[in-house]
Coordinates of C-alpha atoms in Angstrom, one line a residue:
M2 CA -17.6 -17.4 -24.2
K3 CA -15.6 -14.1 -22.4
R4 CA -11.5 -13.4 -23.9
L5 CA -9.7 -11.6 -21.8
S6 CA -9.4 -7.9 -22.7
H7 CA -5.7 -7.9 -22.5
I8 CA -5.0 -10.7 -24.9
G9 CA -4.4 -9.8 -28.6
A10 CA -4.2 -11.5 -32.4
G11 CA -1.5 -14.7 -32.0
G12 CA -1.9 -14.5 -27.4
R13 CA -0.1 -11.3 -27.2
A14 CA -0.2 -8.9 -24.5
Q15 CA -1.8 -5.9 -25.1
M16 CA -2.7 -2.8 -23.3
V17 CA -6.5 -2.3 -24.0
D18 CA -8.0 0.8 -26.3
V19 CA -9.6 2.9 -24.0
S20 CA -9.9 6.2 -25.8
A21 CA -13.5 5.7 -27.6
K22 CA -14.6 5.0 -23.9
P23 CA -16.9 7.7 -22.0
V24 CA -15.1 9.6 -19.2
S25 CA -16.9 8.4 -16.4
V26 CA -16.4 9.2 -12.1
R27 CA -15.0 6.0 -10.7
R28 CA -14.2 4.7 -7.4
A29 CA -12.9 1.9 -5.8
I30 CA -12.2 -0.2 -2.7
A31 CA -9.8 -2.7 -1.6
S32 CA -9.0 -4.3 1.4
G33 CA -6.4 -6.8 3.1
K34 CA -4.9 -7.7 6.7
I35 CA -1.3 -8.6 8.1
R36 CA -1.1 -10.5 10.8
L37 CA 0.9 -9.9 13.8
Q38 CA 1.6 -10.8 17.5
P39 CA 0.1 -8.8 19.8
E40 CA 3.1 -7.5 21.1
T41 CA 3.9 -5.9 17.6
I42 CA 0.0 -4.3 17.8
D43 CA 1.4 -3.5 21.2
L44 CA 4.7 -1.8 19.9
I45 CA 2.9 -0.1 17.0
N46 CA 0.0 1.2 19.4
K47 CA 2.6 2.9 21.6
N48 CA 4.4 3.7 18.7
Q49 CA 7.4 1.8 19.6
I50 CA 8.7 0.3 16.7
A51 CA 12.8 1.0 15.7
K52 CA 11.8 2.2 12.2
G53 CA 9.5 5.0 13.0
D54 CA 6.0 5.0 13.1
V55 CA 4.3 2.2 11.5
L56 CA 0.8 3.4 10.8
A57 CA 1.8 7.2 9.2
T58 CA 4.6 5.4 7.1
A59 CA 2.2 3.0 5.8
R60 CA -0.7 5.3 5.2
I61 CA 1.8 7.3 2.7
A62 CA 3.3 4.6 1.0
G63 CA -0.3 2.8 0.0
I64 CA -1.0 6.1 -1.4
Q65 CA 2.3 6.8 -3.2
A66 CA 2.1 3.1 -4.9
A67 CA -1.7 4.3 -5.5
K68 CA -0.5 6.7 -7.9
Q69 CA 2.9 5.0 -9.6
T70 CA 0.6 1.8 -10.3
P71 CA 0.7 1.9 -13.6
Q72 CA 4.9 2.2 -13.6
L73 CA 4.6 -1.2 -11.6
I74 CA 2.4 -3.4 -13.9
P75 CA 2.6 -2.5 -17.4
L76 CA -1.0 -2.9 -18.8
C77 CA -2.2 -0.8 -16.5
H78 CA -3.5 3.0 -17.9
T79 CA -1.6 6.5 -16.2
L80 CA -5.4 8.0 -14.4
P81 CA -5.1 11.2 -13.4
L82 CA -6.4 10.0 -9.1
G83 CA -8.3 13.1 -8.4
N84 CA -8.4 10.7 -5.0
V85 CA -6.4 8.1 -3.1
T86 CA -7.2 7.5 1.2
V87 CA -5.5 4.5 2.8
D88 CA -7.2 4.2 6.3
L89 CA -5.2 1.5 8.8
V90 CA -6.8 0.0 12.1
T91 CA -5.7 -2.1 14.4
A92 CA -7.1 -5.1 15.3
R93 CA -7.0 -8.0 18.2
E94 CA -4.8 -9.7 15.8
G95 CA -3.3 -7.8 13.4
V96 CA -3.9 -4.8 11.0
E97 CA -6.6 -4.2 8.9
A98 CA -6.1 -1.8 6.1
K99 CA -8.2 -0.2 3.1
C100 CA -7.7 1.5 -0.2
T101 CA -10.3 4.0 -1.8
A102 CA -9.4 5.4 -4.8
R103 CA -10.8 8.4 -7.6
T104 CA -10.6 9.1 -10.8
V105 CA -12.7 11.0 -13.7
A106 CA -11.4 8.5 -16.5
Q107 CA -12.1 6.1 -18.9
T108 CA -11.1 3.6 -17.0
G109 CA -11.5 1.7 -13.8
V110 CA -9.4 2.3 -10.4
E111 CA -9.4 -1.2 -9.3
M112 CA -5.7 -2.0 -10.1
E113 CA -4.7 1.4 -7.9
A114 CA -6.8 0.6 -5.0
L115 CA -5.1 -3.4 -4.5
T116 CA -2.1 -1.3 -5.4
G117 CA -2.1 1.2 -2.2
V118 CA -3.8 -1.9 0.0
A119 CA -0.8 -4.4 -1.0
V120 CA 2.0 -2.2 -0.2
A121 CA 1.1 0.0 2.3
L122 CA 0.8 -3.9 4.4
L123 CA 3.9 -5.1 3.1
T124 CA 5.4 -1.3 4.4
I125 CA 3.7 -2.8 8.1
Y126 CA 5.9 -5.9 7.2
D127 CA 9.6 -4.7 6.8
M128 CA 8.9 -1.6 9.7
C129 CA 8.2 -5.1 12.3
K130 CA 10.0 -7.6 10.9
A131 CA 12.9 -7.2 13.5
V132 CA 10.3 -7.7 16.1
D133 CA 7.6 -9.9 14.6
K134 CA 8.9 -13.3 12.4
E135 CA 5.5 -14.9 12.3
M136 CA 3.2 -11.8 10.7
Q137 CA 0.8 -13.1 7.4
I138 CA 0.2 -10.8 4.5
S139 CA -4.1 -12.2 3.6
D140 CA -7.2 -11.2 2.2
I141 CA -6.2 -9.0 0.1
E142 CA -9.2 -8.6 -2.2
L143 CA -11.6 -5.7 -3.9
L144 CA -14.8 -4.7 -2.0
Q145 CA -16.7 -3.0 -4.4
K146 CA -16.3 -1.1 -8.3
S147 CA -18.5 2.1 -9.1
K148 CA -18.7 4.0 -12.8
A149 CA -20.9 7.2 -12.8
E150 CA -22.0 9.2 -15.3
V151 CA -20.0 12.9 -15.2
E152 CA -22.1 15.7 -14.4

């Protein structure tokens, strides 16, 4: 039976010791979406939301959040992020978000990618809440993670 790596003796939460692990090239991709009313999507596309450029602001917020993940999630390791991208696409029913995080480290970047997506979507919610009372954030998930040897 597998055990949870963040649970130590006596059931105490603990940070996982990765110091003996080799450094690897790591990448994670997460996605999510926010359902919006058609009128809201139209306002976003025309850059007519009162708070400003929704997609540009959400993109920056997602990148910033990925960089702050260890301050938000207590047991996450601080990682030297080599790159974080947040892609936002308006669709018929809302906005789809994808965050890719890359590092060369001893542990993965899944939490950074997931945090980037979540905060990008929350930023869209915040910027559009005055005009759309029916928004729904959903389907935040890890799509892919990879690890490769450093060359």
